[in-house]
Amino acid sequence: MKVLLYLFVILYCISGQTSDAVANNQNGLILKYQELRKSAVDGDINSQYEIFNFVNSNNDPKLNEHLTEAFKFMIKAGDAGHTEAQFTIGSMYQAGNLLEKNSDVALGWLLGAAKNDHRKAQLLVGNNYSIRAIDATEAKVKNENNELAIYWYEKSIIDSSIMALKQYGIFLFMIDTFSAKADKLLSQVAESGDSEAMYWLGKMYAHRWNDNKGDVEFELAHSWLEKAKLNGYKSQEFIDGLNERKKNYLERIAKENKEEQ
């Protein structure tokens, strides 16, 4: 009986200590929020930006009550020209993260950051224009958006970001199967070990094989798709489809040759 009593007392104490620790942590977070809020109200744009990240990153129920207010502060920072605030707001609208997805609003914010040489913003601006180009039904609009996408992608790869190089390469492949630059960019990223780039490089060579039926293109397509699979990328379905297309092609050629004899 004494043992059970001791265990109860110990567990009660531990529970009490845990509750106190949680309460102290919450109080500390609220105090920090109040400090940032005071600076934000006083017009400090860094605090106006940081307050949203502070609330959003801590994922605390009490702090989350202030998420809307914190976001409004970040809007003020963005309006005042804070580059990271502009990028964060734009990326949220572009992805539909905590906000309703809106590519037009996203573009406005991202351009503000991109014009201040924010590389990630430049990449997202390139993505934004590339989607507009894909969705465009008029040739003039499609070409204009393609040119704008290329302009911003070129800026985004200045620091050789793997993500930027890869997405730019994919975009160039989508508008021109035989793009030499797409080949160069995707090869560079694939050779660094990126499985997604391996997949897209294989896909690019597969599309080239569809056009000219060259053995070199088929072998390159197969090789990169297999490498992508070995590195964890789900490419087996595409490999099976490629093999089936080649099989059908060879059977058709054999039939045509037989008929000519």
PDB file of C-alpha atoms in Angstrom:
ATOM      1  CA  MET A   1       0.000   0.000   0.000  1.00  0.00           C
ATOM      2  CA  LYS A   2       2.856   2.342   0.876  1.00  0.00           C
ATOM      3  CA  VAL A   3       4.483   1.590  -2.500  1.00  0.00           C
ATOM      4  CA  LEU A   4       1.315   2.566  -4.352  1.00  0.00           C
ATOM      5  CA  LEU A   5       1.071   5.763  -2.318  1.00  0.00           C
ATOM      6  CA  TYR A   6       4.707   6.656  -3.125  1.00  0.00           C
ATOM      7  CA  LEU A   7       4.081   6.019  -6.822  1.00  0.00           C
ATOM      8  CA  PHE A   8       0.997   8.232  -6.752  1.00  0.00           C
ATOM      9  CA  VAL A   9       2.906  11.059  -5.076  1.00  0.00           C
ATOM     10  CA  ILE A  10       5.805  10.776  -7.564  1.00  0.00           C
ATOM     11  CA  LEU A  11       3.477  10.754 -10.593  1.00  0.00           C
ATOM     12  CA  TYR A  12       1.513  13.679  -9.187  1.00  0.00           C
ATOM     13  CA  CYS A  13       4.694  15.696  -8.713  1.00  0.00           C
ATOM     14  CA  ILE A  14       5.943  14.899 -12.234  1.00  0.00           C
ATOM     15  CA  SER A  15       2.567  15.862 -13.684  1.00  0.00           C
ATOM     16  CA  GLY A  16       2.605  19.098 -11.745  1.00  0.00           C
ATOM     17  CA  GLN A  17       6.132  19.910 -12.908  1.00  0.00           C
ATOM     18  CA  THR A  18       5.171  19.223 -16.536  1.00  0.00           C
ATOM     19  CA  SER A  19       2.119  21.449 -16.301  1.00  0.00           C
ATOM     20  CA  ASP A  20       4.198  24.203 -14.735  1.00  0.00           C
ATOM     21  CA  ALA A  21       6.807  23.896 -17.491  1.00  0.00           C
ATOM     22  CA  VAL A  22       4.130  24.169 -20.206  1.00  0.00           C
ATOM     23  CA  ALA A  23       2.553  27.154 -18.470  1.00  0.00           C
ATOM     24  CA  ASN A  24       5.922  28.868 -18.080  1.00  0.00           C
ATOM     25  CA  ASN A  25       6.734  28.237 -21.725  1.00  0.00           C
ATOM     26  CA  GLN A  26       3.393  29.686 -22.835  1.00  0.00           C
ATOM     27  CA  ASN A  27       3.886  32.717 -20.615  1.00  0.00           C
ATOM     28  CA  GLY A  28       7.330  33.213 -22.118  1.00  0.00           C
ATOM     29  CA  LEU A  29       5.934  33.027 -25.649  1.00  0.00           C
ATOM     30  CA  ILE A  30       3.175  35.509 -24.853  1.00  0.00           C
ATOM     31  CA  LEU A  31       5.683  37.919 -23.300  1.00  0.00           C
ATOM     32  CA  LYS A  32       7.871  37.663 -26.395  1.00  0.00           C
ATOM     33  CA  TYR A  33       4.839  38.289 -28.595  1.00  0.00           C
ATOM     34  CA  GLN A  34       3.934  41.364 -26.569  1.00  0.00           C
ATOM     35  CA  GLU A  35       7.489  42.699 -26.942  1.00  0.00           C
ATOM     36  CA  LEU A  36       7.413  42.188 -30.710  1.00  0.00           C
ATOM     37  CA  ARG A  37       3.931  43.694 -30.895  1.00  0.00           C
ATOM     38  CA  LYS A  38       5.020  46.840 -29.075  1.00  0.00           C
ATOM     39  CA  SER A  39       7.903  47.321 -31.528  1.00  0.00           C
ATOM     40  CA  ALA A  40       5.618  46.526 -34.458  1.00  0.00           C
ATOM     41  CA  VAL A  41       3.038  49.080 -33.305  1.00  0.00           C
ATOM     42  CA  ASP A  42       5.842  51.630 -32.986  1.00  0.00           C
ATOM     43  CA  GLY A  43       6.611  51.066 -36.675  1.00  0.00           C
ATOM     44  CA  ASP A  44       9.668  48.799 -36.588  1.00  0.00           C
ATOM     45  CA  ILE A  45       9.353  46.891 -39.873  1.00  0.00           C
ATOM     46  CA  ASN A  46      11.659  44.067 -38.787  1.00  0.00           C
ATOM     47  CA  SER A  47       9.385  43.395 -35.816  1.00  0.00           C
ATOM     48  CA  GLN A  48       6.342  43.630 -38.081  1.00  0.00           C
ATOM     49  CA  TYR A  49       7.871  40.879 -40.218  1.00  0.00           C
ATOM     50  CA  GLU A  50       9.239  38.756 -37.358  1.00  0.00           C
ATOM     51  CA  ILE A  51       6.031  38.737 -35.341  1.00  0.00           C
ATOM     52  CA  PHE A  52       4.201  36.625 -37.932  1.00  0.00           C
ATOM     53  CA  ASN A  53       7.050  34.113 -38.231  1.00  0.00           C
ATOM     54  CA  PHE A  54       7.228  33.930 -34.437  1.00  0.00           C
ATOM     55  CA  VAL A  55       3.532  33.084 -34.116  1.00  0.00           C
ATOM     56  CA  ASN A  56       3.420  30.743 -37.096  1.00  0.00           C
ATOM     57  CA  SER A  57       6.570  28.781 -36.235  1.00  0.00           C
ATOM     58  CA  ASN A  58       5.750  28.107 -32.574  1.00  0.00           C
ATOM     59  CA  ASN A  59       2.338  26.532 -33.268  1.00  0.00           C
ATOM     60  CA  ASP A  60       1.076  27.412 -29.789  1.00  0.00           C
ATOM     61  CA  PRO A  61      -2.728  27.570 -29.224  1.00  0.00           C
ATOM     62  CA  LYS A  62      -2.490  30.815 -27.262  1.00  0.00           C
ATOM     63  CA  LEU A  63      -0.193  32.423 -29.835  1.00  0.00           C
ATOM     64  CA  ASN A  64      -2.352  31.227 -32.718  1.00  0.00           C
ATOM     65  CA  GLU A  65      -5.115  33.479 -31.428  1.00  0.00           C
ATOM     66  CA  HIS A  66      -2.930  36.365 -32.610  1.00  0.00           C
ATOM     67  CA  LEU A  67      -2.133  34.919 -36.074  1.00  0.00           C
ATOM     68  CA  THR A  68      -4.458  37.284 -37.971  1.00  0.00           C
ATOM     69  CA  GLU A  69      -3.071  40.330 -36.195  1.00  0.00           C
ATOM     70  CA  ALA A  70       0.491  39.127 -36.796  1.00  0.00           C
ATOM     71  CA  PHE A  71      -0.211  38.686 -40.512  1.00  0.00           C
ATOM     72  CA  LYS A  72      -1.564  42.232 -40.726  1.00  0.00           C
ATOM     73  CA  PHE A  73       1.689  43.475 -39.225  1.00  0.00           C
ATOM     74  CA  MET A  74       3.642  41.546 -41.859  1.00  0.00           C
ATOM     75  CA  ILE A  75       1.515  43.156 -44.590  1.00  0.00           C
ATOM     76  CA  LYS A  76       2.616  46.537 -43.208  1.00  0.00           C
ATOM     77  CA  ALA A  77       6.241  45.447 -43.395  1.00  0.00           C
ATOM     78  CA  GLY A  78       5.743  44.302 -46.972  1.00  0.00           C
ATOM     79  CA  ASP A  79       4.076  47.572 -47.915  1.00  0.00           C
ATOM     80  CA  ALA A  80       7.065  49.385 -46.415  1.00  0.00           C
ATOM     81  CA  GLY A  81       9.429  47.425 -48.685  1.00  0.00           C
ATOM     82  CA  HIS A  82      10.650  44.643 -46.385  1.00  0.00           C
ATOM     83  CA  THR A  83      11.948  42.062 -48.887  1.00  0.00           C
ATOM     84  CA  GLU A  84      11.523  38.936 -46.746  1.00  0.00           C
ATOM     85  CA  ALA A  85       7.991  40.003 -45.821  1.00  0.00           C
ATOM     86  CA  GLN A  86       7.140  40.488 -49.493  1.00  0.00           C
ATOM     87  CA  PHE A  87       8.550  37.055 -50.325  1.00  0.00           C
ATOM     88  CA  THR A  88       6.728  35.336 -47.451  1.00  0.00           C
ATOM     89  CA  ILE A  89       3.369  36.911 -48.309  1.00  0.00           C
ATOM     90  CA  GLY A  90       3.809  36.170 -52.005  1.00  0.00           C
ATOM     91  CA  SER A  91       4.809  32.550 -51.435  1.00  0.00           C
ATOM     92  CA  MET A  92       1.817  32.043 -49.138  1.00  0.00           C
ATOM     93  CA  TYR A  93      -0.588  33.316 -51.790  1.00  0.00           C
ATOM     94  CA  GLN A  94       1.140  31.310 -54.528  1.00  0.00           C
ATOM     95  CA  ALA A  95       0.975  28.030 -52.595  1.00  0.00           C
ATOM     96  CA  GLY A  96      -2.344  28.679 -50.857  1.00  0.00           C
ATOM     97  CA  ASN A  97      -0.645  28.295 -47.479  1.00  0.00           C
ATOM     98  CA  LEU A  98      -2.927  29.669 -44.718  1.00  0.00           C
ATOM     99  CA  LEU A  99      -4.510  31.874 -47.395  1.00  0.00           C
ATOM    100  CA  GLU A 100      -6.731  31.340 -50.412  1.00  0.00           C
ATOM    101  CA  LYS A 101      -4.510  30.669 -53.421  1.00  0.00           C
ATOM    102  CA  ASN A 102      -4.249  33.721 -55.686  1.00  0.00           C
ATOM    103  CA  SER A 103      -1.517  33.822 -58.339  1.00  0.00           C
ATOM    104  CA  ASP A 104      -2.219  37.460 -59.257  1.00  0.00           C
ATOM    105  CA  VAL A 105      -1.811  38.720 -55.691  1.00  0.00           C
ATOM    106  CA  ALA A 106       1.180  36.402 -55.243  1.00  0.00           C
ATOM    107  CA  LEU A 107       2.897  37.831 -58.314  1.00  0.00           C
ATOM    108  CA  GLY A 108       2.540  41.391 -57.072  1.00  0.00           C
ATOM    109  CA  TRP A 109       4.232  40.610 -53.767  1.00  0.00           C
ATOM    110  CA  LEU A 110       6.886  38.334 -55.247  1.00  0.00           C
ATOM    111  CA  LEU A 111       7.905  40.883 -57.857  1.00  0.00           C
ATOM    112  CA  GLY A 112       8.611  43.350 -55.056  1.00  0.00           C
ATOM    113  CA  ALA A 113      11.076  40.922 -53.493  1.00  0.00           C
ATOM    114  CA  ALA A 114      12.434  39.673 -56.834  1.00  0.00           C
ATOM    115  CA  LYS A 115      13.357  43.190 -57.932  1.00  0.00           C
ATOM    116  CA  ASN A 116      15.487  43.392 -54.782  1.00  0.00           C
ATOM    117  CA  ASP A 117      17.471  40.321 -55.914  1.00  0.00           C
ATOM    118  CA  HIS A 118      15.706  37.822 -53.665  1.00  0.00           C
ATOM    119  CA  ARG A 119      16.654  34.594 -55.464  1.00  0.00           C
ATOM    120  CA  LYS A 120      13.799  32.441 -54.138  1.00  0.00           C
ATOM    121  CA  ALA A 121      11.321  35.150 -55.074  1.00  0.00           C
ATOM    122  CA  GLN A 122      12.816  35.301 -58.568  1.00  0.00           C
ATOM    123  CA  LEU A 123      12.325  31.539 -58.876  1.00  0.00           C
ATOM    124  CA  LEU A 124       8.687  31.762 -57.767  1.00  0.00           C
ATOM    125  CA  VAL A 125       8.087  34.636 -60.193  1.00  0.00           C
ATOM    126  CA  GLY A 126       9.519  32.434 -62.947  1.00  0.00           C
ATOM    127  CA  ASN A 127       7.183  29.627 -61.868  1.00  0.00           C
ATOM    128  CA  ASN A 128       4.245  32.027 -61.822  1.00  0.00           C
ATOM    129  CA  TYR A 129       4.869  33.208 -65.375  1.00  0.00           C
ATOM    130  CA  SER A 130       5.554  29.656 -66.590  1.00  0.00           C
ATOM    131  CA  ILE A 131       2.126  28.523 -65.350  1.00  0.00           C
ATOM    132  CA  ARG A 132       0.540  31.517 -67.064  1.00  0.00           C
ATOM    133  CA  ALA A 133       2.303  30.526 -70.289  1.00  0.00           C
ATOM    134  CA  ILE A 134       1.067  26.930 -70.011  1.00  0.00           C
ATOM    135  CA  ASP A 135      -2.505  28.067 -69.335  1.00  0.00           C
ATOM    136  CA  ALA A 136      -2.533  30.716 -72.108  1.00  0.00           C
ATOM    137  CA  THR A 137      -4.647  29.948 -75.176  1.00  0.00           C
ATOM    138  CA  GLU A 138      -3.414  32.836 -77.337  1.00  0.00           C
ATOM    139  CA  ALA A 139       0.050  32.530 -78.897  1.00  0.00           C
ATOM    140  CA  LYS A 140       0.960  36.147 -78.122  1.00  0.00           C
ATOM    141  CA  VAL A 141       0.099  35.802 -74.427  1.00  0.00           C
ATOM    142  CA  LYS A 142       1.899  32.454 -74.235  1.00  0.00           C
ATOM    143  CA  ASN A 143       5.066  33.911 -75.793  1.00  0.00           C
ATOM    144  CA  GLU A 144       5.016  36.980 -73.539  1.00  0.00           C
ATOM    145  CA  ASN A 145       4.754  34.843 -70.417  1.00  0.00           C
ATOM    146  CA  ASN A 146       7.436  32.450 -71.677  1.00  0.00           C
ATOM    147  CA  GLU A 147       9.812  35.386 -72.138  1.00  0.00           C
ATOM    148  CA  LEU A 148       9.032  36.759 -68.671  1.00  0.00           C
ATOM    149  CA  ALA A 149       9.500  33.318 -67.122  1.00  0.00           C
ATOM    150  CA  ILE A 150      12.897  32.936 -68.805  1.00  0.00           C
ATOM    151  CA  TYR A 151      13.931  36.433 -67.684  1.00  0.00           C
ATOM    152  CA  TRP A 152      13.260  35.652 -64.027  1.00  0.00           C
ATOM    153  CA  TYR A 153      14.555  32.080 -64.154  1.00  0.00           C
ATOM    154  CA  GLU A 154      17.848  33.415 -65.519  1.00  0.00           C
ATOM    155  CA  LYS A 155      18.140  35.673 -62.475  1.00  0.00           C
ATOM    156  CA  SER A 156      17.159  32.892 -60.079  1.00  0.00           C
ATOM    157  CA  ILE A 157      20.055  30.624 -61.158  1.00  0.00           C
ATOM    158  CA  ILE A 158      22.807  33.204 -60.626  1.00  0.00           C
ATOM    159  CA  ASP A 159      23.781  31.534 -57.346  1.00  0.00           C
ATOM    160  CA  SER A 160      23.441  28.022 -58.849  1.00  0.00           C
ATOM    161  CA  SER A 161      20.548  26.962 -56.633  1.00  0.00           C
ATOM    162  CA  ILE A 162      19.763  23.296 -57.319  1.00  0.00           C
ATOM    163  CA  MET A 163      16.032  23.975 -57.124  1.00  0.00           C
ATOM    164  CA  ALA A 164      16.247  26.926 -59.508  1.00  0.00           C
ATOM    165  CA  LEU A 165      18.442  25.070 -62.012  1.00  0.00           C
ATOM    166  CA  LYS A 166      16.080  22.113 -61.946  1.00  0.00           C
ATOM    167  CA  GLN A 167      12.841  24.032 -62.335  1.00  0.00           C
ATOM    168  CA  TYR A 168      14.294  26.211 -65.080  1.00  0.00           C
ATOM    169  CA  GLY A 169      15.511  23.093 -66.892  1.00  0.00           C
ATOM    170  CA  ILE A 170      12.083  21.455 -66.637  1.00  0.00           C
ATOM    171  CA  PHE A 171      10.423  24.611 -67.965  1.00  0.00           C
ATOM    172  CA  LEU A 172      12.778  24.815 -70.958  1.00  0.00           C
ATOM    173  CA  PHE A 173      12.152  21.145 -71.747  1.00  0.00           C
ATOM    174  CA  MET A 174       8.387  21.707 -71.633  1.00  0.00           C
ATOM    175  CA  ILE A 175       8.555  24.486 -74.219  1.00  0.00           C
ATOM    176  CA  ASP A 176      11.221  22.820 -76.387  1.00  0.00           C
ATOM    177  CA  THR A 177      11.942  19.084 -76.244  1.00  0.00           C
ATOM    178  CA  PHE A 178      15.318  19.598 -77.937  1.00  0.00           C
ATOM    179  CA  SER A 179      16.461  22.572 -75.817  1.00  0.00           C
ATOM    180  CA  ALA A 180      20.244  22.335 -75.353  1.00  0.00           C
ATOM    181  CA  LYS A 181      20.031  24.503 -72.246  1.00  0.00           C
ATOM    182  CA  ALA A 182      17.396  22.218 -70.684  1.00  0.00           C
ATOM    183  CA  ASP A 183      19.758  19.310 -71.315  1.00  0.00           C
ATOM    184  CA  LYS A 184      22.660  21.180 -69.707  1.00  0.00           C
ATOM    185  CA  LEU A 185      20.738  22.338 -66.617  1.00  0.00           C
ATOM    186  CA  LEU A 186      19.015  19.025 -65.903  1.00  0.00           C
ATOM    187  CA  SER A 187      22.263  17.110 -66.459  1.00  0.00           C
ATOM    188  CA  GLN A 188      24.061  19.375 -63.996  1.00  0.00           C
ATOM    189  CA  VAL A 189      21.437  18.784 -61.315  1.00  0.00           C
ATOM    190  CA  ALA A 190      21.042  15.058 -62.056  1.00  0.00           C
ATOM    191  CA  GLU A 191      24.782  14.512 -61.771  1.00  0.00           C
ATOM    192  CA  SER A 192      24.665  16.085 -58.312  1.00  0.00           C
ATOM    193  CA  GLY A 193      22.414  13.188 -57.230  1.00  0.00           C
ATOM    194  CA  ASP A 194      18.954  14.760 -57.532  1.00  0.00           C
ATOM    195  CA  SER A 195      16.519  11.940 -58.377  1.00  0.00           C
ATOM    196  CA  GLU A 196      13.779  14.245 -59.690  1.00  0.00           C
ATOM    197  CA  ALA A 197      16.225  15.799 -62.176  1.00  0.00           C
ATOM    198  CA  MET A 198      17.246  12.277 -63.218  1.00  0.00           C
ATOM    199  CA  TYR A 199      13.604  11.466 -63.914  1.00  0.00           C
ATOM    200  CA  TRP A 200      12.998  14.623 -65.966  1.00  0.00           C
ATOM    201  CA  LEU A 201      16.230  14.131 -67.893  1.00  0.00           C
ATOM    202  CA  GLY A 202      15.142  10.592 -68.725  1.00  0.00           C
ATOM    203  CA  LYS A 203      11.715  11.872 -69.704  1.00  0.00           C
ATOM    204  CA  MET A 204      13.283  14.500 -71.964  1.00  0.00           C
ATOM    205  CA  TYR A 205      15.373  11.883 -73.810  1.00  0.00           C
ATOM    206  CA  ALA A 206      12.291   9.664 -74.082  1.00  0.00           C
ATOM    207  CA  HIS A 207      10.387  12.463 -75.801  1.00  0.00           C
ATOM    208  CA  ARG A 208      13.337  12.990 -78.130  1.00  0.00           C
ATOM    209  CA  TRP A 209      13.302   9.273 -78.946  1.00  0.00           C
ATOM    210  CA  ASN A 210       9.588   9.570 -79.749  1.00  0.00           C
ATOM    211  CA  ASP A 211      10.524  12.090 -82.452  1.00  0.00           C
ATOM    212  CA  ASN A 212      13.615  10.524 -84.038  1.00  0.00           C
ATOM    213  CA  LYS A 213      13.666   6.918 -82.740  1.00  0.00           C
ATOM    214  CA  GLY A 214      17.430   7.100 -82.183  1.00  0.00           C
ATOM    215  CA  ASP A 215      19.115   4.345 -80.183  1.00  0.00           C
ATOM    216  CA  VAL A 216      21.245   6.902 -78.297  1.00  0.00           C
ATOM    217  CA  GLU A 217      18.177   8.791 -77.046  1.00  0.00           C
ATOM    218  CA  PHE A 218      16.484   5.564 -75.945  1.00  0.00           C
ATOM    219  CA  GLU A 219      19.548   4.370 -74.022  1.00  0.00           C
ATOM    220  CA  LEU A 220      19.977   7.750 -72.323  1.00  0.00           C
ATOM    221  CA  ALA A 221      16.281   7.853 -71.424  1.00  0.00           C
ATOM    222  CA  HIS A 222      16.374   4.339 -70.012  1.00  0.00           C
ATOM    223  CA  SER A 223      19.618   4.968 -68.118  1.00  0.00           C
ATOM    224  CA  TRP A 224      18.439   8.132 -66.363  1.00  0.00           C
ATOM    225  CA  LEU A 225      15.021   6.730 -65.541  1.00  0.00           C
ATOM    226  CA  GLU A 226      16.633   3.656 -63.986  1.00  0.00           C
ATOM    227  CA  LYS A 227      18.984   5.883 -61.974  1.00  0.00           C
ATOM    228  CA  ALA A 228      16.001   7.899 -60.774  1.00  0.00           C
ATOM    229  CA  LYS A 229      14.284   4.677 -59.673  1.00  0.00           C
ATOM    230  CA  LEU A 230      17.396   3.488 -57.829  1.00  0.00           C
ATOM    231  CA  ASN A 231      17.462   6.839 -56.016  1.00  0.00           C
ATOM    232  CA  GLY A 232      13.877   6.482 -54.832  1.00  0.00           C
ATOM    233  CA  TYR A 233      11.947   8.295 -57.561  1.00  0.00           C
ATOM    234  CA  LYS A 234       8.815   6.514 -58.816  1.00  0.00           C
ATOM    235  CA  SER A 235       9.701   6.105 -62.491  1.00  0.00           C
ATOM    236  CA  GLN A 236       8.863   2.448 -63.168  1.00  0.00           C
ATOM    237  CA  GLU A 237       5.531   3.247 -64.817  1.00  0.00           C
ATOM    238  CA  PHE A 238       7.221   5.597 -67.271  1.00  0.00           C
ATOM    239  CA  ILE A 239       9.977   3.014 -67.941  1.00  0.00           C
ATOM    240  CA  ASP A 240       7.350   0.361 -68.685  1.00  0.00           C
ATOM    241  CA  GLY A 241       5.575   2.739 -71.045  1.00  0.00           C
ATOM    242  CA  LEU A 242       8.815   3.595 -72.832  1.00  0.00           C
ATOM    243  CA  ASN A 243       9.680  -0.096 -73.277  1.00  0.00           C
ATOM    244  CA  GLU A 244       6.200  -0.805 -74.604  1.00  0.00           C
ATOM    245  CA  ARG A 245       6.428   2.052 -77.122  1.00  0.00           C
ATOM    246  CA  LYS A 246       9.790   0.771 -78.379  1.00  0.00           C
ATOM    247  CA  LYS A 247       8.466  -2.779 -78.639  1.00  0.00           C
ATOM    248  CA  ASN A 248       5.472  -1.595 -80.665  1.00  0.00           C
ATOM    249  CA  TYR A 249       7.736   0.506 -82.862  1.00  0.00           C
ATOM    250  CA  LEU A 250      10.109  -2.392 -83.601  1.00  0.00           C
ATOM    251  CA  GLU A 251       7.187  -4.711 -84.354  1.00  0.00           C
ATOM    252  CA  ARG A 252       5.723  -2.161 -86.757  1.00  0.00           C
ATOM    253  CA  ILE A 253       9.073  -1.687 -88.535  1.00  0.00           C
ATOM    254  CA  ALA A 254       9.538  -5.459 -88.836  1.00  0.00           C
ATOM    255  CA  LYS A 255       6.039  -5.803 -90.297  1.00  0.00           C
ATOM    256  CA  GLU A 256       6.615  -2.996 -92.799  1.00  0.00           C
ATOM    257  CA  ASN A 257       9.950  -4.522 -93.900  1.00  0.00           C
ATOM    258  CA  LYS A 258       8.305  -7.914 -94.375  1.00  0.00           C
ATOM    259  CA  GLU A 259       5.564  -6.407 -96.501  1.00  0.00           C
ATOM    260  CA  GLU A 260       8.111  -4.646 -98.721  1.00  0.00           C
ATOM    261  CA  GLN A 261       9.959  -7.896 -99.485  1.00  0.00           C
TER     262      GLN A 261
END
